[in-house]
Coordinates of C-alpha atoms (C1' of nucleotides) in Angstrom, one line a residue:
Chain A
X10 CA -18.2 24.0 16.3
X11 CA -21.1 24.2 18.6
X12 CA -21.5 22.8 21.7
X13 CA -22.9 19.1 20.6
X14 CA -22.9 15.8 22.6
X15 CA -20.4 13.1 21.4
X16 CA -23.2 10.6 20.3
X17 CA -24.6 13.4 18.2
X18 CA -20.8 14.1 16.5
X19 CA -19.9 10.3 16.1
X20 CA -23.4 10.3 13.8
X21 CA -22.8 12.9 11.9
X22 CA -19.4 11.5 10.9
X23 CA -20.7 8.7 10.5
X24 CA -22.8 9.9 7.6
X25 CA -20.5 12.5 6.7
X26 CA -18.2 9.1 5.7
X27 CA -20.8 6.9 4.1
X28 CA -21.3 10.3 1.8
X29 CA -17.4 10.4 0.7
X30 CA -17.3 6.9 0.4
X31 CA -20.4 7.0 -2.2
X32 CA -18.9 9.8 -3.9
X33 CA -15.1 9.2 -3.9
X34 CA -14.5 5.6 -2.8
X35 CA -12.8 4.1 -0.1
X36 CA -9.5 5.5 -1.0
X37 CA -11.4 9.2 -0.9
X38 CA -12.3 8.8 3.1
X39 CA -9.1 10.6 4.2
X40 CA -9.5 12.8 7.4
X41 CA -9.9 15.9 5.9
X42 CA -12.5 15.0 3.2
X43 CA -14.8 13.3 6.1
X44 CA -14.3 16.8 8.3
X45 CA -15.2 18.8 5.1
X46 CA -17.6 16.9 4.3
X47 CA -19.4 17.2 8.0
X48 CA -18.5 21.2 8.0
X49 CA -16.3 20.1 10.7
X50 CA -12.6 21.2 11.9
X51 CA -10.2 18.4 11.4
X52 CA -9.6 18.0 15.0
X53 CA -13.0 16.7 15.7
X54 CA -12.3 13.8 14.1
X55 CA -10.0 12.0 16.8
X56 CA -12.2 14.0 19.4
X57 CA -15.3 11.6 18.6
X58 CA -13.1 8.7 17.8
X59 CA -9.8 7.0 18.9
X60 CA -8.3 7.0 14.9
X61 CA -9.9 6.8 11.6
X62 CA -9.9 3.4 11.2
X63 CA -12.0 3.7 13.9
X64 CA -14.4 5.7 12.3
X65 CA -14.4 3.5 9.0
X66 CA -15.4 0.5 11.2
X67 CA -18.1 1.9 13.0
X68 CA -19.4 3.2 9.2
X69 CA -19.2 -0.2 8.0
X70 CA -21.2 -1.7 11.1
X71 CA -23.8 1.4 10.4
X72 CA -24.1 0.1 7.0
X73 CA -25.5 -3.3 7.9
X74 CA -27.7 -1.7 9.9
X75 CA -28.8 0.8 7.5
X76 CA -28.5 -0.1 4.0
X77 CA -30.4 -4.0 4.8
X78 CA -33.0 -1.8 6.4
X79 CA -33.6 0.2 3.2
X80 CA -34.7 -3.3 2.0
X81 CA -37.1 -3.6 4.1
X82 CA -40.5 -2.0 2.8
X83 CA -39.5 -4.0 -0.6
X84 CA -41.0 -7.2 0.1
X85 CA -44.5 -6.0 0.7
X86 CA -45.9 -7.3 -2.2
X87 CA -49.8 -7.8 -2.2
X88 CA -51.8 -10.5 -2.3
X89 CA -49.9 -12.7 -5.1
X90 CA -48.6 -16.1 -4.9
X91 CA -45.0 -16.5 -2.6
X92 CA -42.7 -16.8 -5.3
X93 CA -44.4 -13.7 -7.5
X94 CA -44.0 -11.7 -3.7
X95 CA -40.2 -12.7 -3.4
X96 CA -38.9 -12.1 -7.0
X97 CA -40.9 -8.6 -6.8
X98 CA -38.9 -7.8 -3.5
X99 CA -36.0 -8.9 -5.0
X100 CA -36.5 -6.9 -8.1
X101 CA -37.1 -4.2 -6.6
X102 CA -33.6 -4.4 -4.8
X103 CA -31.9 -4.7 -8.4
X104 CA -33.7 -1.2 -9.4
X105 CA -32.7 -0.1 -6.8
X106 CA -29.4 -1.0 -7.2
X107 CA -29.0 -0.1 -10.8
X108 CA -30.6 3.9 -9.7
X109 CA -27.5 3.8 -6.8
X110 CA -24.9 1.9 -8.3
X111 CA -22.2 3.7 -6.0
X112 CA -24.0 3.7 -2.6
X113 CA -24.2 0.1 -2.7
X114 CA -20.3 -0.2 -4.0
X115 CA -19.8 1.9 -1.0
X116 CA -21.4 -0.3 1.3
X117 CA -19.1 -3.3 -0.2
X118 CA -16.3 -1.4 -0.2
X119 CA -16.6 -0.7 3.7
X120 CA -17.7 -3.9 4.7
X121 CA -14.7 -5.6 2.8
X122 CA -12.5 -3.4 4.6
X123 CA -13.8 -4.8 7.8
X124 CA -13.6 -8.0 6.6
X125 CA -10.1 -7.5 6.7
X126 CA -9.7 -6.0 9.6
X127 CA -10.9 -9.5 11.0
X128 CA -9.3 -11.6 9.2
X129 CA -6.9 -13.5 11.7
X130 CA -10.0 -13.8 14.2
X131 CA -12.0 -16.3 16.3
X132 CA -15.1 -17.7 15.2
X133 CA -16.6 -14.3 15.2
X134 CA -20.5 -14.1 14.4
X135 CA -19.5 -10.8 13.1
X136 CA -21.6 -8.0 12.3
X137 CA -23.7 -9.4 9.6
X138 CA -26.2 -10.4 12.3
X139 CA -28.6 -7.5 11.8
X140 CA -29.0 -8.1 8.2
X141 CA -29.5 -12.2 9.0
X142 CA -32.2 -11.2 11.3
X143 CA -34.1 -8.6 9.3
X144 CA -34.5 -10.9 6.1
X145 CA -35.3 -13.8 8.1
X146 CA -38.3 -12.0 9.3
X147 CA -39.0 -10.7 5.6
X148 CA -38.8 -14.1 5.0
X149 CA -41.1 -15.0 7.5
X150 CA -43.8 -12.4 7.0
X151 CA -43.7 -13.3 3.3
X152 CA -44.3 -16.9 4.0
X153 CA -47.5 -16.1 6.3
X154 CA -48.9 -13.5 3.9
X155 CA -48.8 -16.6 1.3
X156 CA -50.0 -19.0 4.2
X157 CA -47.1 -21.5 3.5
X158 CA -44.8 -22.7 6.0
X159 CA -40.5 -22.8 5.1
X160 CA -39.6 -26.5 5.0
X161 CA -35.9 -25.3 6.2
X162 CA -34.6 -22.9 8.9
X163 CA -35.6 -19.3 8.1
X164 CA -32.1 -18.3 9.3
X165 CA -30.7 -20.6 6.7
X166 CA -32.7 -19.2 4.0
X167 CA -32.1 -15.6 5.0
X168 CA -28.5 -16.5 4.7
X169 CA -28.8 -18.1 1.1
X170 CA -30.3 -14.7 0.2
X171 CA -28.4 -12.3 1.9
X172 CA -25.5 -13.8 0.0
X173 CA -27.2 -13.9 -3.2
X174 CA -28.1 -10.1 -2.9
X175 CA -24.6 -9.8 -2.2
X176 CA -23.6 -11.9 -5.7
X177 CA -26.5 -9.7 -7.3
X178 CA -24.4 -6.3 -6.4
X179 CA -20.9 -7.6 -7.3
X180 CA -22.1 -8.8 -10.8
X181 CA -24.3 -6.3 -11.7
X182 CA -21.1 -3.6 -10.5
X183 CA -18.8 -5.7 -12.7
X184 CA -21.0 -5.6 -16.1
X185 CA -24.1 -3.5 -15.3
X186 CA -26.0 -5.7 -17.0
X187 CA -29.7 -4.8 -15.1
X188 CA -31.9 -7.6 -17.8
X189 CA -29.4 -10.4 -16.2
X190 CA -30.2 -9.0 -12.5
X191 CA -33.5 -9.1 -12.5
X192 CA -33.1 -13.1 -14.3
X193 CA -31.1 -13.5 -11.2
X194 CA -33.5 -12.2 -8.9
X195 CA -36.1 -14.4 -10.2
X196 CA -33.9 -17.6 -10.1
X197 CA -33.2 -16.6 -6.6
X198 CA -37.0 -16.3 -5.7
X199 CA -38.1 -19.8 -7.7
X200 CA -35.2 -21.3 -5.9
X201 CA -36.6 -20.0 -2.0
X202 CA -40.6 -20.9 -3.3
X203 CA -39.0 -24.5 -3.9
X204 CA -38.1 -24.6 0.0
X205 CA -42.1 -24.3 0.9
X206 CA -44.7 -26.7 2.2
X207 CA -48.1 -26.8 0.2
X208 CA -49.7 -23.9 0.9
X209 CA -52.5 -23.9 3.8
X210 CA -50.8 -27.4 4.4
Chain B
X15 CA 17.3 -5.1 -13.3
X16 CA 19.0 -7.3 -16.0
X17 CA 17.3 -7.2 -19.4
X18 CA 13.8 -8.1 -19.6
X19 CA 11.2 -8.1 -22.4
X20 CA 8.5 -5.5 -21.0
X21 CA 6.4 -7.8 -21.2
X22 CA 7.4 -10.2 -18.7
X23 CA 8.1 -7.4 -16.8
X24 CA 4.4 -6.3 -16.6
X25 CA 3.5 -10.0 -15.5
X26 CA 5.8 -9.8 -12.8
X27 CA 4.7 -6.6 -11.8
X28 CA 1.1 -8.1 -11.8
X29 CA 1.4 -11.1 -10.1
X30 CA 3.5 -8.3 -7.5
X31 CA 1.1 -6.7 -6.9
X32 CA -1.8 -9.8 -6.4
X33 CA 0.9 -11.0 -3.4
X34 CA 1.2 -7.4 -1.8
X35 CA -3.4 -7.3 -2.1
X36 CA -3.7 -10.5 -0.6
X37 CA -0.7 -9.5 1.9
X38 CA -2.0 -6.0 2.7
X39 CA -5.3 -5.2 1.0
X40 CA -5.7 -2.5 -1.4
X41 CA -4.6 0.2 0.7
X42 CA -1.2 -0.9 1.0
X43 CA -0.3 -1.6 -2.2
X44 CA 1.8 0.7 -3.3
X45 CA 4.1 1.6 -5.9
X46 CA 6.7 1.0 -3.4
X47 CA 5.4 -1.7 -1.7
X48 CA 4.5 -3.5 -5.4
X49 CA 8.2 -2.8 -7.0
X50 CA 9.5 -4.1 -3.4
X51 CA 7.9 -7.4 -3.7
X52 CA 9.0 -7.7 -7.4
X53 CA 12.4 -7.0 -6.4
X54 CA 12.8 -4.3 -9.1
X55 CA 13.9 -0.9 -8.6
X56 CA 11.3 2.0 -8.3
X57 CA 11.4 3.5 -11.4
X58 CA 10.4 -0.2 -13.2
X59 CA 6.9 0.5 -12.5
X60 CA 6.2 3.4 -14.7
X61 CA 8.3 2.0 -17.3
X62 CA 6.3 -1.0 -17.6
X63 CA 3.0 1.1 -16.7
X64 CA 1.7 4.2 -17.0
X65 CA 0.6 4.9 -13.9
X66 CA 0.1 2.9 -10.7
X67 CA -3.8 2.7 -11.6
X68 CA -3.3 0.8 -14.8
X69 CA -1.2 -1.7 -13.0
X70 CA -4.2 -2.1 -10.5
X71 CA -6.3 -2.2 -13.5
X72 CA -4.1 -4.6 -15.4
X73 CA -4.1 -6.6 -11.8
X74 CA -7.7 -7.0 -11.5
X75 CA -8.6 -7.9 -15.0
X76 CA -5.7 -10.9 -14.3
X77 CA -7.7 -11.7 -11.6
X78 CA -11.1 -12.8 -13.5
X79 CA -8.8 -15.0 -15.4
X80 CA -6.3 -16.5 -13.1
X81 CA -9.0 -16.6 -10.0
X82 CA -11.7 -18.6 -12.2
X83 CA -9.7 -20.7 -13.3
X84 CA -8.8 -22.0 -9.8
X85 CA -12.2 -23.1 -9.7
X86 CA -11.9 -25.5 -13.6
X87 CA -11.1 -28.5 -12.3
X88 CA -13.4 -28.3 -8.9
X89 CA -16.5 -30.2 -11.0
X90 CA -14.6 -32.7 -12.0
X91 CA -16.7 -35.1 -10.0
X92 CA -17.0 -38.7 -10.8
X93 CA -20.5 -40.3 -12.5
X94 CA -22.4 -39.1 -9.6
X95 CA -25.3 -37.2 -10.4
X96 CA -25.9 -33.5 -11.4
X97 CA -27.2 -31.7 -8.2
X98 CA -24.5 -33.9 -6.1
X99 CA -21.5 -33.4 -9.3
X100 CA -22.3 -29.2 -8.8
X101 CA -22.5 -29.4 -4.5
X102 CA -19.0 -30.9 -4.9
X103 CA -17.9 -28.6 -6.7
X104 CA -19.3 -25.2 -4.9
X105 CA -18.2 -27.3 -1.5
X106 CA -14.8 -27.3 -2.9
X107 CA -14.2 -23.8 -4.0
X108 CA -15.8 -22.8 -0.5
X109 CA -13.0 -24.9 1.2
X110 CA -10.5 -23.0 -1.1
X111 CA -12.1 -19.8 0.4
X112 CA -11.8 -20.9 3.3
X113 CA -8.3 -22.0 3.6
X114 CA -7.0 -18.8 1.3
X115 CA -9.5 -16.3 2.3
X116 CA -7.0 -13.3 1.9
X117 CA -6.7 -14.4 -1.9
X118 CA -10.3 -14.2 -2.3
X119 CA -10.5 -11.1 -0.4
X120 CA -8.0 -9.3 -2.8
X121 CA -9.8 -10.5 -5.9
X122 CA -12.8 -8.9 -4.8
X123 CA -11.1 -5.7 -3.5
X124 CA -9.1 -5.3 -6.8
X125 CA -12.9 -6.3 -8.6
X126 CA -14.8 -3.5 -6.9
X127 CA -12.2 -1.0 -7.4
X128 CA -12.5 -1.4 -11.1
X129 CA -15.8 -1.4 -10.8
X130 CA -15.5 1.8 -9.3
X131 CA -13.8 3.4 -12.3
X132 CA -16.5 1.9 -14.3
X133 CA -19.4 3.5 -12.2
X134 CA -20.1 6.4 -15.4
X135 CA -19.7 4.0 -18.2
X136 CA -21.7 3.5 -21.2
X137 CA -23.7 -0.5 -21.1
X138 CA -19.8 -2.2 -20.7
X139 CA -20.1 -5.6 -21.1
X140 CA -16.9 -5.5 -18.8
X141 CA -13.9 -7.9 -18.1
X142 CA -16.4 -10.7 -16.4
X143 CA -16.7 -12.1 -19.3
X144 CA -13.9 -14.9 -19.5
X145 CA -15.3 -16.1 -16.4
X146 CA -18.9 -16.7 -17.1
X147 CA -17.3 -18.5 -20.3
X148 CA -15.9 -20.7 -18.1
X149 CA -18.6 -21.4 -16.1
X150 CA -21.1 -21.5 -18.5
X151 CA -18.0 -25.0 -19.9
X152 CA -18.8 -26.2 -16.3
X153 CA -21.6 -26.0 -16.5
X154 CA -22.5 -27.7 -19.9
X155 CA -19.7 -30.1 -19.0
X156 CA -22.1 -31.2 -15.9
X157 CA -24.9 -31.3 -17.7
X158 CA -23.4 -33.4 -20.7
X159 CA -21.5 -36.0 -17.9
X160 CA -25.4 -36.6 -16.0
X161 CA -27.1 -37.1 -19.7
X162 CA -29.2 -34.0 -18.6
X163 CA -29.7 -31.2 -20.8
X164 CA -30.6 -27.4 -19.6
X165 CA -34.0 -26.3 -19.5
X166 CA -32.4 -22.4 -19.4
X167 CA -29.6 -21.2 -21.4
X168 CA -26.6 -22.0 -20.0
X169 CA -25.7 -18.5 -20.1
X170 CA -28.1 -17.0 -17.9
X171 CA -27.5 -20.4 -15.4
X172 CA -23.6 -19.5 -15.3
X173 CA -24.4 -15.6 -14.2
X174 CA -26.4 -16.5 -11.7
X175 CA -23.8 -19.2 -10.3
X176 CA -21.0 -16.8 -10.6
X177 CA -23.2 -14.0 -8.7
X178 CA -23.8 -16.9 -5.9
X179 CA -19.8 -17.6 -5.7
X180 CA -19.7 -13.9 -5.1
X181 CA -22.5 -13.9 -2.5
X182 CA -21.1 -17.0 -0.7
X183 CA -17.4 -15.6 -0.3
X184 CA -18.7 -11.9 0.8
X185 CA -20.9 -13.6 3.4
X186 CA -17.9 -16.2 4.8
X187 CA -16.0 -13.2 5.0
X188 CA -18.4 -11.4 6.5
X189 CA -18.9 -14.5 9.4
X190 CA -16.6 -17.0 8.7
X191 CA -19.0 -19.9 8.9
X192 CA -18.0 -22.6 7.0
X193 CA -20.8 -24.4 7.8
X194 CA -23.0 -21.8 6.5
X195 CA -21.2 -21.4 3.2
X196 CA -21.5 -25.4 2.5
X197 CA -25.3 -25.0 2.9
X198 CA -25.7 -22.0 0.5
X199 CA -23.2 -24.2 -2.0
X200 CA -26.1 -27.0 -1.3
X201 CA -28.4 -24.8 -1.9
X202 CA -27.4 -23.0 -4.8
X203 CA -26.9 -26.4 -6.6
X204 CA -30.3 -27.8 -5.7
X205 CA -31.7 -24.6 -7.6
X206 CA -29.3 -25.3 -10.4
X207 CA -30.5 -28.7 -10.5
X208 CA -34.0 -27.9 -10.8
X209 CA -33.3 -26.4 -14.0
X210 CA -32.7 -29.7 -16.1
X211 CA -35.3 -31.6 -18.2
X212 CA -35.5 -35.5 -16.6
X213 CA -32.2 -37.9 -17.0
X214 CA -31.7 -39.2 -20.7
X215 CA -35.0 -37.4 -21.6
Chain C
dT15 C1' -17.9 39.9 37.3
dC16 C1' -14.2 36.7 37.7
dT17 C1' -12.3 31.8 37.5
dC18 C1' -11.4 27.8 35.6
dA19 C1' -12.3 23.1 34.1
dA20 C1' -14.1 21.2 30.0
dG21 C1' -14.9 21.5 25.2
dT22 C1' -13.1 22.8 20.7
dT23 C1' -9.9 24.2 17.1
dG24 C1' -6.6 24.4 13.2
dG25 C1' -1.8 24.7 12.5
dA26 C1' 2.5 21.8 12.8
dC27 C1' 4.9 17.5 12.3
dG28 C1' 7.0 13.4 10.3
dA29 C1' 5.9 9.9 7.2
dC30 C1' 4.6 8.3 3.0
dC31 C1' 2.6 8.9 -1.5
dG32 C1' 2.8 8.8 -7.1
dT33 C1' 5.5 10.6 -10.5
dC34 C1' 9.2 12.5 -13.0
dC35 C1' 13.9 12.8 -14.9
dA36 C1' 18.9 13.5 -14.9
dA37 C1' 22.4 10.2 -14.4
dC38 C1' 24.0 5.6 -15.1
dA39 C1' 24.6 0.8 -17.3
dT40 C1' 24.6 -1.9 -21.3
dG41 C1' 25.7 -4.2 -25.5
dA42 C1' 25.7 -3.9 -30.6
dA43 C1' 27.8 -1.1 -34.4
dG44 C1' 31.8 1.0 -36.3
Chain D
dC19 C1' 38.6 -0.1 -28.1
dT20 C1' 35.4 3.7 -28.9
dT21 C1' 30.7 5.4 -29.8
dC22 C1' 26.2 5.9 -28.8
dA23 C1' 21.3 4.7 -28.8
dT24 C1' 18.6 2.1 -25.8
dG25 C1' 17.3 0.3 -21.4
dT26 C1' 17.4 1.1 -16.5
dT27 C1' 17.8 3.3 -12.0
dG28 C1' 16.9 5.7 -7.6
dG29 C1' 17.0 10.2 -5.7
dA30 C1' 14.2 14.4 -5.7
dC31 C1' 9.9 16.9 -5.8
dG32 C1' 5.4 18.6 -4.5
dG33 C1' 1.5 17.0 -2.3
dT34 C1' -1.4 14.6 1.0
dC35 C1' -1.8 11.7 4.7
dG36 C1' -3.0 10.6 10.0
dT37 C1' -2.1 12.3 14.3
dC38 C1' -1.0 15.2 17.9
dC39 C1' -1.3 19.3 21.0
dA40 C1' -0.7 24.1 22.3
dA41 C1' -3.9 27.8 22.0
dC42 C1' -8.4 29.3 22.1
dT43 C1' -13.6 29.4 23.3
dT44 C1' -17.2 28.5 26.3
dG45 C1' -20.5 28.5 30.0
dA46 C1' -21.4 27.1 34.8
dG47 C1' -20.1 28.0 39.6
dA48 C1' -18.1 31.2 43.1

DNA sequence: TCTCAAGTTGGACGACCGTCCAACATGAAG
DNA sequence: CTTCATGTTGGACGGTCGTCCAACTTGAGA
């Protein structure tokens, strides 16, 4: 391959690995089908990282990163009340969801496996951080735009809904029922409205 | 292996194969590893089974009955009322997850991975089913022991608990925070709450 | 142009995989 | 006791796995 700085390989196998994963699962990401899948030899592999677990775990912290941030431009709802802005962000995540089903199975599927990997540790804050952070400024943002204030922590709230997009993806995987996501969606947003002040209060 | 009715064989082989998940996660469960921890001899898998997927198949649709059922006899609260009866309950099953969060960890890994062979599938109701029965029980058993009735059907209520279960045990695994978990339980039974027409009404 | 250290490659290795099936054990029928 | 259909076993097979490393390419310095 041609001359190409480290950073610049670790990326592209990076992606290279969120692709196989989408398309063949977890148990799919051998060695090989990442290489392949980068148009790389197989020895570049353990050039850019120590072993492929390795290069699973650093794809499962580029997920948090990227797949939250793909979130991001759906809470930009207009002018409408807090709870109408939230349940359309939130909607918005379920059709995207149900258009992707297998890029968001990916991103569970390497995020469990990390999960794993860290199960016998410390109190670990973990990796999830990003994700926190990002929806506790949607939250924010969607808050001022309505001119409410939250009556609890933000970062509590982002929590609460981080998980239930989480509980969202599993359930809608397991039965791919999209009617019930969306009635999900919209419990979850009545449920974060309830946590508001009066507005201009 | 003395005589065995096949069927009981199959059991074994599936609760086998739940020890070697929660033991080694997905990727080490292996016909080997599976007949190892059964004690039987190799060949016993594919004479009970097909093929090592239908075992993992047969394993995870166990799991939405065995694992839910963990969780019957976590509302059993005393007269208290509703919101407080359904926190007691989410607050317990997140102190199960807690304590046993390897068992959790392989229901969900054996969940997604049929999930996964289900990606191409017509609308499939799936094997979720038994368990938003069961919650959907709970849940009408809560409602009837507060003299409350449900302003939504119960249905709908129970998918969108179940989806928060989901959410709450990804997330703990994701940070381990106990602390955190408790609150989404609290939370996710406040917004359960809110869905009940007044006491004795 | 020649040298050589650094970067890059793909074949080789041992281990483990799922599956199959020829050989073996078993217990009822004759 | 002998026969034999049925149930059971574990070794063998072809394949894929992750990892390593000897050989090759590259481009800057002498």
């Amino acid at each position: 391959m041609t001359r190409m700085p480290v950073e610049q390989r670790r990326a592209a196998l990076v992606e290279a690995t969120l692709a196989v994963v989408e398309r063949d699962g977890l148990a799919g990401a051998s060695a090989r089908a990442i290489v392949t899948e980068a148009g790389m030899p197989l020895g570049a592999l353990h050039y850019a990282f120590a072993s492929l677990d390795d290069l699973l775990a650093a794809a499962a912290a580029a997920v948090t990163e990227q797949e939250r941030l793909a979130v991001q431009h759906l809470l930009a709802a207009p002018g409408a009340g807090l709870e109408d802005a939230l349940a359309a962000g939130l909607s918005a995540y379920v059709d995207l969801l149900a258009a992707r089903p297998a890029r968001e199975l990916a991103f569970l599927e390497l995020t469990l496996q990390a999960s794993r990997s860290r199960l016998g540790d410390p109190p670990a804050p973990g990796g999830y951080a990003p994700a926190l952070a990002l929806m506790a400024e949607l939250l924010a943002a969607a808050a001022a735009a309505a001119g409410v204030r939250w009556r609890e922590p933000v970062d509590a709230l982002a929590r609460h809904a981080v998980a239930m997009l989480d509980g969202i993806t599993t359930t809608w995987l397991a039965d791919h029922d999209t009617d019930a996501a969306h009635a999900t969606a919209r419990f979850l947003a009545r449920a974060l409205a309830a946590c508001v002040t009066a507005p201009e209060g």
